[in-house]
């Protein structure tokens, strides 16, 4: 019983943060701040949702003796690792592409990337 | 040789993680979650991949084989999750109230290796409120879009790491250098 209560609490936290990510996507002014909301809060929410599924798998494995539960928990762990690895990479790629194609950060108090010196590794346009 | 063995082991573990739940009644031997056919095929494929990709996976040094670094990495995960939760509530507050003060700042974490820089940049991006936009390949400086630029952080250039990414550079230096 308490196992299920923990699962539901984790699910609720995850859904709450994913909801906030959606709200932030609508409220924020430009691409960078929207990336903050759209990628980061989603990751945090997904950690909790994956945690809930892992608990479900562990419960089936430990208490009901079902090997499929262990398989479910392992697979969800792999999915979580994939999310944690690919999410920052994607956000970084989008932000860099946006800045290189000339999108200025809205309401910015400072932009130090403007003065970035030319790198020797950079591909010339 | 070391590079080949490590690549093969990592490939094999990844293969096993992706093929859990293949145990069934029609196969001759089942090892917990895997059928014996799956394990044999995975071993053959990992050896082939290990032969082909050993020079891509392991560049020069094998310092990451040190188990002390793994334990520090696990400790770092807990610290990172704590910082991430803290930052998440901050961003949640900003989403609800709409009080933002964005800007792009430059930090010099002074890391020497590519792996360390990648790890730090990914950690910064995963923490809500900060987003790595670009990296200076010559001196490993990071350009970070920050959703709430603090006044006191701008007094010193480049910006002090402790405002943007807490104690991450210290941990990453211990893990990757």
XYZ file of N, CA, C and O in Angstrom, chain B residues 5 29 50 54 60 107 136 141:
32
model
N 39.392 -4.320 -24.880
C 38.635 -5.004 -23.818
C 37.573 -4.073 -23.230
O 36.409 -4.466 -23.054
N 18.515 -22.606 -22.561
C 18.964 -22.162 -21.244
C 18.560 -20.710 -21.067
O 18.706 -19.903 -21.983
N 34.061 -3.838 -30.784
C 35.284 -3.516 -30.060
C 36.488 -3.434 -30.979
O 37.349 -2.559 -30.819
N 37.617 0.673 -31.202
C 38.413 0.854 -29.981
C 39.154 2.190 -29.980
O 39.328 2.809 -28.934
N 43.374 8.483 -25.605
C 44.773 8.247 -25.222
C 44.871 7.685 -23.813
O 45.397 6.621 -23.585
N 32.003 32.326 -18.337
C 32.733 31.863 -17.153
C 33.994 31.132 -17.605
O 34.041 30.567 -18.699
N 34.349 28.188 -25.952
C 35.569 28.662 -26.586
C 36.564 27.509 -26.562
O 37.071 27.152 -25.515
N 36.523 28.225 -22.161
C 35.556 29.125 -21.526
C 34.163 28.774 -22.022
O 33.990 28.355 -23.161
